[in-house]
PDB file of C-alpha atoms in Angstrom:
ATOM      1  CA  LYS A  96      29.035  14.155 -17.011  1.00  0.00           C
ATOM      2  CA  ASN A  97      27.904  12.408 -13.823  1.00  0.00           C
ATOM      3  CA  GLU A  98      25.587   9.618 -14.858  1.00  0.00           C
ATOM      4  CA  VAL A  99      24.060   6.507 -13.371  1.00  0.00           C
ATOM      5  CA  GLU A 100      22.830   3.764 -15.667  1.00  0.00           C
ATOM      6  CA  GLN A 101      20.788   0.714 -14.813  1.00  0.00           C
ATOM      7  CA  SER A 102      19.926  -2.464 -16.620  1.00  0.00           C
ATOM      8  CA  PRO A 103      17.605  -3.986 -17.452  1.00  0.00           C
ATOM      9  CA  GLN A 104      14.840  -1.371 -17.606  1.00  0.00           C
ATOM     10  CA  ASN A 105      12.178  -4.021 -17.177  1.00  0.00           C
ATOM     11  CA  LEU A 106      12.464  -7.522 -15.788  1.00  0.00           C
ATOM     12  CA  THR A 107       9.761 -10.164 -15.507  1.00  0.00           C
ATOM     13  CA  ALA A 108      10.522 -13.433 -13.751  1.00  0.00           C
ATOM     14  CA  GLN A 109       8.772 -16.404 -12.208  1.00  0.00           C
ATOM     15  CA  GLU A 110       8.447 -16.701  -8.470  1.00  0.00           C
ATOM     16  CA  GLY A 111      11.535 -18.334  -6.994  1.00  0.00           C
ATOM     17  CA  GLU A 112      13.981 -17.136  -9.626  1.00  0.00           C
ATOM     18  CA  PHE A 113      17.276 -15.439  -8.792  1.00  0.00           C
ATOM     19  CA  ILE A 114      17.180 -11.797  -9.849  1.00  0.00           C
ATOM     20  CA  THR A 115      20.099  -9.519 -10.752  1.00  0.00           C
ATOM     21  CA  ILE A 116      19.835  -5.794 -11.419  1.00  0.00           C
ATOM     22  CA  ASN A 117      22.900  -3.887 -12.544  1.00  0.00           C
ATOM     23  CA  CYS A 118      24.038  -0.306 -11.991  1.00  0.00           C
ATOM     24  CA  SER A 119      27.047   1.480 -13.446  1.00  0.00           C
ATOM     25  CA  TYR A 120      28.235   5.013 -12.850  1.00  0.00           C
ATOM     26  CA  SER A 121      30.487   7.358 -14.725  1.00  0.00           C
ATOM     27  CA  VAL A 122      33.009   8.584 -12.156  1.00  0.00           C
ATOM     28  CA  GLY A 123      34.352   7.555  -8.774  1.00  0.00           C
ATOM     29  CA  ILE A 124      31.967   7.808  -5.847  1.00  0.00           C
ATOM     30  CA  SER A 125      32.047   7.368  -2.087  1.00  0.00           C
ATOM     31  CA  ALA A 126      28.796   5.464  -1.648  1.00  0.00           C
ATOM     32  CA  LEU A 127      25.981   4.011  -3.707  1.00  0.00           C
ATOM     33  CA  HIS A 128      22.382   3.608  -2.631  1.00  0.00           C
ATOM     34  CA  TRP A 129      19.885   0.957  -3.668  1.00  0.00           C
ATOM     35  CA  LEU A 130      16.281   2.047  -3.276  1.00  0.00           C
ATOM     36  CA  GLN A 131      12.910   0.376  -3.737  1.00  0.00           C
ATOM     37  CA  GLN A 132       9.838   2.226  -4.981  1.00  0.00           C
ATOM     38  CA  HIS A 133       6.399   0.625  -4.879  1.00  0.00           C
ATOM     39  CA  PRO A 134       3.374   1.779  -6.904  1.00  0.00           C
ATOM     40  CA  GLY A 135       2.101   4.880  -5.145  1.00  0.00           C
ATOM     41  CA  GLY A 136       5.587   6.226  -4.931  1.00  0.00           C
ATOM     42  CA  GLY A 137       7.196   5.990  -1.519  1.00  0.00           C
ATOM     43  CA  ILE A 138      10.899   5.161  -1.615  1.00  0.00           C
ATOM     44  CA  VAL A 139      12.522   2.788   0.824  1.00  0.00           C
ATOM     45  CA  SER A 140      16.274   2.737   1.260  1.00  0.00           C
ATOM     46  CA  LEU A 141      17.522  -0.849   0.909  1.00  0.00           C
ATOM     47  CA  PHE A 142      21.283  -0.511   1.042  1.00  0.00           C
ATOM     48  CA  MET A 143      24.043   2.026   1.154  1.00  0.00           C
ATOM     49  CA  LEU A 144      27.446   0.633   0.339  1.00  0.00           C
ATOM     50  CA  SER A 145      30.887   1.913  -0.444  1.00  0.00           C
ATOM     51  CA  SER A 146      32.728  -1.379  -0.847  1.00  0.00           C
ATOM     52  CA  GLY A 147      32.224  -5.107  -0.902  1.00  0.00           C
ATOM     53  CA  LYS A 148      28.895  -6.703  -0.203  1.00  0.00           C
ATOM     54  CA  LYS A 149      25.874  -6.289   2.052  1.00  0.00           C
ATOM     55  CA  LYS A 150      23.060  -8.736   2.729  1.00  0.00           C
ATOM     56  CA  HIS A 151      19.629  -8.235   4.228  1.00  0.00           C
ATOM     57  CA  GLY A 152      17.303 -11.187   4.129  1.00  0.00           C
ATOM     58  CA  ARG A 153      16.930 -12.289   0.516  1.00  0.00           C
ATOM     59  CA  LEU A 154      18.561  -9.126  -0.814  1.00  0.00           C
ATOM     60  CA  ILE A 155      22.264  -8.861  -1.561  1.00  0.00           C
ATOM     61  CA  ALA A 156      24.085  -5.794  -2.873  1.00  0.00           C
ATOM     62  CA  THR A 157      27.631  -5.769  -4.187  1.00  0.00           C
ATOM     63  CA  ILE A 158      29.854  -2.987  -5.443  1.00  0.00           C
ATOM     64  CA  ASN A 159      33.116  -2.961  -7.389  1.00  0.00           C
ATOM     65  CA  ILE A 160      34.653   0.493  -6.960  1.00  0.00           C
ATOM     66  CA  GLN A 161      37.378  -0.055  -9.575  1.00  0.00           C
ATOM     67  CA  GLU A 162      34.882  -1.121 -12.234  1.00  0.00           C
ATOM     68  CA  LYS A 163      32.299   1.520 -11.156  1.00  0.00           C
ATOM     69  CA  HIS A 164      29.606  -1.123 -11.008  1.00  0.00           C
ATOM     70  CA  SER A 165      27.100  -2.400  -8.487  1.00  0.00           C
ATOM     71  CA  SER A 166      24.556  -5.205  -8.523  1.00  0.00           C
ATOM     72  CA  LEU A 167      21.427  -5.932  -6.536  1.00  0.00           C
ATOM     73  CA  HIS A 168      20.463  -9.592  -6.234  1.00  0.00           C
ATOM     74  CA  ILE A 169      17.221 -11.074  -4.967  1.00  0.00           C
ATOM     75  CA  THR A 170      17.201 -14.748  -4.064  1.00  0.00           C
ATOM     76  CA  ALA A 171      14.013 -16.856  -4.071  1.00  0.00           C
ATOM     77  CA  SER A 172      12.031 -13.990  -5.595  1.00  0.00           C
ATOM     78  CA  HIS A 173       8.422 -13.480  -4.516  1.00  0.00           C
ATOM     79  CA  PRO A 174       5.537 -11.485  -6.016  1.00  0.00           C
ATOM     80  CA  ARG A 175       5.833  -8.982  -3.150  1.00  0.00           C
ATOM     81  CA  ASP A 176       9.304  -8.101  -4.492  1.00  0.00           C
ATOM     82  CA  SER A 177       7.596  -6.533  -7.518  1.00  0.00           C
ATOM     83  CA  ALA A 178       8.607  -2.862  -7.495  1.00  0.00           C
ATOM     84  CA  VAL A 179      10.927  -0.394  -9.165  1.00  0.00           C
ATOM     85  CA  TYR A 180      14.507  -0.690  -7.974  1.00  0.00           C
ATOM     86  CA  ILE A 181      16.689   2.383  -8.266  1.00  0.00           C
ATOM     87  CA  CYS A 182      20.372   3.001  -7.672  1.00  0.00           C
ATOM     88  CA  ALA A 183      21.581   6.487  -6.765  1.00  0.00           C
ATOM     89  CA  THR A 184      24.714   8.290  -5.688  1.00  0.00           C
ATOM     90  CA  ASN A 185      25.922  11.783  -4.742  1.00  0.00           C
ATOM     91  CA  PHE A 186      28.910  12.270  -7.078  1.00  0.00           C
ATOM     92  CA  GLY A 187      30.532  14.478  -4.432  1.00  0.00           C
ATOM     93  CA  ASN A 188      27.778  17.065  -4.118  1.00  0.00           C
ATOM     94  CA  GLU A 189      24.583  17.622  -2.192  1.00  0.00           C
ATOM     95  CA  LYS A 190      22.146  16.053  -4.628  1.00  0.00           C
ATOM     96  CA  LEU A 191      21.431  12.409  -5.308  1.00  0.00           C
ATOM     97  CA  THR A 192      21.636  11.404  -8.943  1.00  0.00           C
ATOM     98  CA  PHE A 193      19.295   8.535  -9.673  1.00  0.00           C
ATOM     99  CA  GLY A 194      19.434   5.783 -12.216  1.00  0.00           C
ATOM    100  CA  THR A 195      16.498   5.252 -14.519  1.00  0.00           C
ATOM    101  CA  GLY A 196      15.147   2.398 -12.409  1.00  0.00           C
ATOM    102  CA  THR A 197      14.403  -1.250 -13.098  1.00  0.00           C
ATOM    103  CA  ARG A 198      10.768  -2.312 -13.035  1.00  0.00           C
ATOM    104  CA  LEU A 199      10.660  -5.831 -11.606  1.00  0.00           C
ATOM    105  CA  THR A 200       7.580  -8.016 -11.915  1.00  0.00           C
ATOM    106  CA  ILE A 201       7.520 -11.423 -10.240  1.00  0.00           C
ATOM    107  CA  ILE A 202       4.821 -13.749 -11.531  1.00  0.00           C
ATOM    108  CA  PRO A 203       3.355 -16.325  -9.119  1.00  0.00           C
TER     109      PRO A 203
ATOM    110  CA  GLU B 139      13.120   6.919  15.988  1.00  0.00           C
ATOM    111  CA  THR B 140      10.567   8.564  13.707  1.00  0.00           C
ATOM    112  CA  GLY B 141      10.649   8.344   9.930  1.00  0.00           C
ATOM    113  CA  VAL B 142       9.912  11.061   7.402  1.00  0.00           C
ATOM    114  CA  THR B 143       6.296  12.140   7.015  1.00  0.00           C
ATOM    115  CA  GLN B 144       5.004  14.080   4.027  1.00  0.00           C
ATOM    116  CA  SER B 145       1.669  15.838   3.798  1.00  0.00           C
ATOM    117  CA  PRO B 146      -0.672  15.856   2.107  1.00  0.00           C
ATOM    118  CA  THR B 147      -0.433  12.526   0.317  1.00  0.00           C
ATOM    119  CA  HIS B 148      -2.485  13.661  -2.666  1.00  0.00           C
ATOM    120  CA  LEU B 149      -3.442  17.091  -3.916  1.00  0.00           C
ATOM    121  CA  ILE B 150      -5.314  18.482  -6.905  1.00  0.00           C
ATOM    122  CA  LYS B 151      -4.749  22.119  -7.842  1.00  0.00           C
ATOM    123  CA  THR B 152      -5.736  24.381 -10.699  1.00  0.00           C
ATOM    124  CA  ARG B 153      -3.191  25.946 -13.041  1.00  0.00           C
ATOM    125  CA  GLY B 154      -2.010  29.289 -11.656  1.00  0.00           C
ATOM    126  CA  GLN B 155      -2.660  28.391  -8.035  1.00  0.00           C
ATOM    127  CA  GLN B 156      -0.045  28.063  -5.311  1.00  0.00           C
ATOM    128  CA  VAL B 157       0.708  24.960  -3.264  1.00  0.00           C
ATOM    129  CA  THR B 158       2.632  24.157  -0.081  1.00  0.00           C
ATOM    130  CA  LEU B 159       3.935  20.674   0.617  1.00  0.00           C
ATOM    131  CA  ARG B 160       5.299  19.638   3.998  1.00  0.00           C
ATOM    132  CA  CYS B 161       7.967  17.230   5.176  1.00  0.00           C
ATOM    133  CA  SER B 162       9.110  16.242   8.626  1.00  0.00           C
ATOM    134  CA  SER B 163      12.681  15.118   9.034  1.00  0.00           C
ATOM    135  CA  GLN B 164      13.815  12.012  10.826  1.00  0.00           C
ATOM    136  CA  SER B 165      14.874  12.546  14.401  1.00  0.00           C
ATOM    137  CA  GLY B 166      18.552  13.482  14.482  1.00  0.00           C
ATOM    138  CA  HIS B 167      18.709  14.620  10.855  1.00  0.00           C
ATOM    139  CA  ASN B 168      19.424  18.267   9.996  1.00  0.00           C
ATOM    140  CA  THR B 169      19.145  18.232   6.203  1.00  0.00           C
ATOM    141  CA  VAL B 170      16.114  17.910   3.943  1.00  0.00           C
ATOM    142  CA  SER B 171      16.250  17.460   0.173  1.00  0.00           C
ATOM    143  CA  TRP B 172      13.305  17.761  -2.184  1.00  0.00           C
ATOM    144  CA  TYR B 173      12.893  15.856  -5.459  1.00  0.00           C
ATOM    145  CA  GLN B 174      10.335  15.960  -8.265  1.00  0.00           C
ATOM    146  CA  GLN B 175       9.462  12.706  -9.979  1.00  0.00           C
ATOM    147  CA  ALA B 176       7.404  12.930 -13.138  1.00  0.00           C
ATOM    148  CA  LEU B 177       5.490   9.833 -14.203  1.00  0.00           C
ATOM    149  CA  GLY B 178       7.858   7.186 -15.546  1.00  0.00           C
ATOM    150  CA  GLN B 179      10.956   9.240 -14.763  1.00  0.00           C
ATOM    151  CA  GLY B 180      13.600   9.193 -12.062  1.00  0.00           C
ATOM    152  CA  PRO B 181      13.534  11.791  -9.280  1.00  0.00           C
ATOM    153  CA  GLN B 182      15.091  15.165 -10.084  1.00  0.00           C
ATOM    154  CA  PHE B 183      16.755  17.294  -7.416  1.00  0.00           C
ATOM    155  CA  ILE B 184      14.892  20.524  -6.598  1.00  0.00           C
ATOM    156  CA  PHE B 185      16.877  21.858  -3.636  1.00  0.00           C
ATOM    157  CA  GLN B 186      18.305  21.006  -0.259  1.00  0.00           C
ATOM    158  CA  TYR B 187      18.045  22.763   3.102  1.00  0.00           C
ATOM    159  CA  TYR B 188      20.642  22.473   5.832  1.00  0.00           C
ATOM    160  CA  ARG B 189      20.093  24.210   9.163  1.00  0.00           C
ATOM    161  CA  GLU B 190      17.411  26.506   7.699  1.00  0.00           C
ATOM    162  CA  GLU B 191      19.542  27.655   4.739  1.00  0.00           C
ATOM    163  CA  GLU B 192      19.299  26.568   1.106  1.00  0.00           C
ATOM    164  CA  ASN B 193      22.328  24.377   0.437  1.00  0.00           C
ATOM    165  CA  GLY B 194      22.122  23.641  -3.262  1.00  0.00           C
ATOM    166  CA  ARG B 195      19.528  23.902  -5.966  1.00  0.00           C
ATOM    167  CA  GLY B 196      18.726  21.991  -9.105  1.00  0.00           C
ATOM    168  CA  ASN B 197      17.467  23.293 -12.415  1.00  0.00           C
ATOM    169  CA  PHE B 198      14.088  24.575 -11.214  1.00  0.00           C
ATOM    170  CA  PRO B 199      12.661  28.094 -11.634  1.00  0.00           C
ATOM    171  CA  PRO B 200      12.349  30.546  -8.722  1.00  0.00           C
ATOM    172  CA  ARG B 201       8.647  29.827  -8.349  1.00  0.00           C
ATOM    173  CA  PHE B 202       9.838  26.701  -6.558  1.00  0.00           C
ATOM    174  CA  SER B 203      10.886  27.854  -3.101  1.00  0.00           C
ATOM    175  CA  GLY B 204      11.371  26.293   0.268  1.00  0.00           C
ATOM    176  CA  LEU B 205      11.800  26.748   3.956  1.00  0.00           C
ATOM    177  CA  GLN B 206      13.335  24.774   6.753  1.00  0.00           C
ATOM    178  CA  PHE B 207      12.260  25.292  10.337  1.00  0.00           C
ATOM    179  CA  PRO B 208      14.267  25.093  13.564  1.00  0.00           C
ATOM    180  CA  ASN B 209      12.996  21.530  14.116  1.00  0.00           C
ATOM    181  CA  TYR B 210      14.424  20.726  10.638  1.00  0.00           C
ATOM    182  CA  SER B 211      11.028  20.069   9.063  1.00  0.00           C
ATOM    183  CA  SER B 212      10.625  21.681   5.679  1.00  0.00           C
ATOM    184  CA  GLU B 213       8.135  23.127   3.220  1.00  0.00           C
ATOM    185  CA  LEU B 214       8.172  23.222  -0.559  1.00  0.00           C
ATOM    186  CA  ASN B 215       6.173  26.041  -2.109  1.00  0.00           C
ATOM    187  CA  VAL B 216       5.285  26.226  -5.765  1.00  0.00           C
ATOM    188  CA  ASN B 217       3.709  29.384  -7.165  1.00  0.00           C
ATOM    189  CA  ALA B 218       1.871  29.873 -10.442  1.00  0.00           C
ATOM    190  CA  LEU B 219       1.334  26.158 -10.938  1.00  0.00           C
ATOM    191  CA  GLU B 220       1.717  24.779 -14.436  1.00  0.00           C
ATOM    192  CA  LEU B 221       0.373  21.538 -15.849  1.00  0.00           C
ATOM    193  CA  ASP B 222       3.939  20.166 -16.051  1.00  0.00           C
ATOM    194  CA  ASP B 223       4.279  20.530 -12.291  1.00  0.00           C
ATOM    195  CA  SER B 224       2.085  17.454 -11.944  1.00  0.00           C
ATOM    196  CA  ALA B 225       4.387  14.910 -10.332  1.00  0.00           C
ATOM    197  CA  LEU B 226       5.272  13.011  -7.191  1.00  0.00           C
ATOM    198  CA  TYR B 227       7.228  15.236  -4.816  1.00  0.00           C
ATOM    199  CA  LEU B 228       9.585  13.369  -2.542  1.00  0.00           C
ATOM    200  CA  CYS B 229      11.582  14.591   0.395  1.00  0.00           C
ATOM    201  CA  ALA B 230      14.533  12.896   2.005  1.00  0.00           C
ATOM    202  CA  SER B 231      16.169  13.719   5.294  1.00  0.00           C
ATOM    203  CA  SER B 232      19.767  13.089   6.195  1.00  0.00           C
ATOM    204  CA  LEU B 233      22.690  14.464   8.074  1.00  0.00           C
ATOM    205  CA  THR B 234      24.828  16.796   5.962  1.00  0.00           C
ATOM    206  CA  TRP B 235      25.417  15.394   2.507  1.00  0.00           C
ATOM    207  CA  THR B 236      29.006  14.581   3.397  1.00  0.00           C
ATOM    208  CA  GLU B 237      27.799  12.592   6.384  1.00  0.00           C
ATOM    209  CA  SER B 238      25.104  10.988   4.241  1.00  0.00           C
ATOM    210  CA  TYR B 239      27.918   8.881   2.836  1.00  0.00           C
ATOM    211  CA  ALA B 240      28.057   7.152   6.194  1.00  0.00           C
ATOM    212  CA  TYR B 241      24.504   7.463   7.426  1.00  0.00           C
ATOM    213  CA  GLY B 242      22.274   7.481   4.344  1.00  0.00           C
ATOM    214  CA  TYR B 243      18.912   9.014   3.600  1.00  0.00           C
ATOM    215  CA  THR B 244      15.371   8.468   4.857  1.00  0.00           C
ATOM    216  CA  PHE B 245      12.674   9.110   2.277  1.00  0.00           C
ATOM    217  CA  GLY B 246       9.084  10.126   2.741  1.00  0.00           C
ATOM    218  CA  SER B 247       6.185   8.477   0.919  1.00  0.00           C
ATOM    219  CA  GLY B 248       5.716  11.481  -1.328  1.00  0.00           C
ATOM    220  CA  THR B 249       2.974  13.926  -2.220  1.00  0.00           C
ATOM    221  CA  ARG B 250       1.269  13.335  -5.536  1.00  0.00           C
ATOM    222  CA  LEU B 251       0.342  16.695  -7.031  1.00  0.00           C
ATOM    223  CA  THR B 252      -2.030  16.922  -9.968  1.00  0.00           C
ATOM    224  CA  VAL B 253      -2.426  20.275 -11.714  1.00  0.00           C
ATOM    225  CA  VAL B 254      -5.529  20.613 -13.869  1.00  0.00           C
TER     226      VAL B 254
END
C-alpha cells in the first residue's frame, strides 16, 4: 500500500530552536514535496526534491532515496513558522498522497 | 506569472443543495487536481482534469463532478450536499502529473464549505 508517514504529529518549541520534521514513504518515488499549511487552509509549496538537499532561507529539506526518508529542518525558528507541515508524493500516479502533517508551534 | 485563485473563499449551504467551486490554473499549467480536506485530516484526492478531460478519480461518489475549460480553469460541482461534505476544498494546478515531478504543483488557498 502506498503510504506516507510523518513524525512527530505535534511539535512545540521555543523561538530560536532547530526544528526537524521527518517523513517516510512505503515505496520508491520520483519526487517528494514539502508543503506548509497555515490556519485558514491555503497550502504553499516549500520544496520539491528527488535527491540530496535543498535550502531556501532558514528551511532545509533532505531526502535519502535508498532509505525512503526525507526531513525538513528549520533553523533559528520563529513564531511565524508556526503552521502545519505536510509531505506528499505521487507514487507514480496522478494523485498526490499526503502525510498526516506535523503541527508546529513556536513559542516566543 | 499568476498563481492559483479559488472562489469563493467561504460558503455555507444547506443539506441537499448543490454547490459549484471554481479554480483558476497557474499560467502555463494544463492540469488541475481537486482535493477535499476534512478538519484535522490530510487532503484526499477527488479527481484531476487534464486538457478538459477527467484524468483520474479518487474514492468519491458521482455527485462530485467537475469541468475544465479551454483556459484550463476548473469547476468542482457537488450535488445533493451532505453534512459530511463540510470541508476545505483545495485545487492544485500543474503540468501533467509526469511533468509535475520536475515542475511541481501550485495550490490555491481553498474554499471552506460548511453544510448545515
